[in-house]
Amino acid sequence: MNLRQMEVFRAVMFSGGVNSAAELLHVSPPAISKVLAQATRASGLVLFERVRGRLVPTPEAQRLYT
């Protein structure tokens, strides 16, 4: 993962969602989703799961965040 991907991942974990992370980083929600998808491919880890339309961090994401 590159620095931008880590920044976006951290913002999503900190804020709890894509929209909040987008506001925090002053970008659009689709831009956050795109970078998260790139981070998932780059790391080879499943970082989030969608549950009822919301992103829920996986145990791997929790370990990476701490």
Short mmCIF file of C-alpha atoms in Angstrom, two decimals:
data_model
loop_
_atom_site.label_atom_id
_atom_site.label_comp_id
_atom_site.label_asym_id
_atom_site.label_seq_id
_atom_site.Cartn_x
_atom_site.Cartn_y
_atom_site.Cartn_z
CA MET A 1 0.00 0.00 0.00
CA ASN A 2 1.19 3.48 -0.75
CA LEU A 3 0.97 6.49 1.55
CA ARG A 4 -2.30 7.81 0.07
CA GLN A 5 -3.97 4.43 0.45
CA MET A 6 -2.87 4.28 4.09
CA GLU A 7 -4.18 7.82 4.63
CA VAL A 8 -7.58 6.92 3.19
CA PHE A 9 -7.71 3.64 5.13
CA ARG A 10 -6.92 5.49 8.37
CA ALA A 11 -9.56 8.15 7.64
CA VAL A 12 -12.24 5.51 7.05
CA MET A 13 -11.29 3.64 10.22
CA PHE A 14 -11.17 6.87 12.25
CA SER A 15 -14.40 8.39 10.92
CA GLY A 16 -16.39 5.18 10.56
CA GLY A 17 -17.48 5.53 6.96
CA VAL A 18 -16.75 6.59 3.42
CA ASN A 19 -18.77 9.81 3.51
CA SER A 20 -17.19 11.00 6.74
CA ALA A 21 -13.73 10.11 5.47
CA ALA A 22 -14.40 12.02 2.25
CA GLU A 23 -15.35 15.11 4.25
CA LEU A 24 -12.28 14.71 6.44
CA LEU A 25 -9.94 14.46 3.43
CA HIS A 26 -11.85 17.01 1.28
CA VAL A 27 -12.49 14.59 -1.58
CA SER A 28 -15.58 12.87 -2.98
CA PRO A 29 -16.93 9.57 -1.61
CA PRO A 30 -16.29 7.81 -4.95
CA ALA A 31 -12.63 8.84 -4.70
CA ILE A 32 -12.43 7.22 -1.25
CA SER A 33 -14.04 4.02 -2.57
CA LYS A 34 -11.61 3.89 -5.48
CA VAL A 35 -8.56 4.27 -3.25
CA LEU A 36 -9.91 1.64 -0.83
CA ALA A 37 -10.31 -0.78 -3.73
CA GLN A 38 -6.72 -0.08 -4.80
CA ALA A 39 -5.52 -0.61 -1.21
CA THR A 40 -7.35 -3.93 -1.04
CA ARG A 41 -5.69 -5.11 -4.25
CA ALA A 42 -2.26 -3.82 -3.20
CA SER A 43 -2.34 -5.38 0.26
CA GLY A 44 -3.98 -8.65 -0.74
CA LEU A 45 -6.21 -8.34 2.34
CA VAL A 46 -9.95 -7.95 2.60
CA LEU A 47 -10.11 -4.74 4.62
CA PHE A 48 -13.86 -4.14 4.76
CA GLU A 49 -17.08 -6.07 4.28
CA ARG A 50 -20.37 -4.52 3.26
CA VAL A 51 -23.15 -5.17 5.77
CA ARG A 52 -26.50 -3.53 5.03
CA GLY A 53 -24.78 -0.91 2.89
CA ARG A 54 -22.16 -0.01 5.49
CA LEU A 55 -18.46 -0.82 5.56
CA VAL A 56 -17.47 -3.03 8.47
CA PRO A 57 -13.74 -3.50 9.12
CA THR A 58 -12.46 -7.06 9.04
CA PRO A 59 -10.18 -8.42 11.77
CA GLU A 60 -7.25 -7.88 9.36
CA ALA A 61 -8.19 -4.20 9.03
CA GLN A 62 -8.42 -3.89 12.82
CA ARG A 63 -4.91 -5.33 13.20
CA LEU A 64 -3.53 -3.08 10.48
CA TYR A 65 -5.11 -0.01 12.11
CA THR A 66 -3.65 -0.66 15.55
#
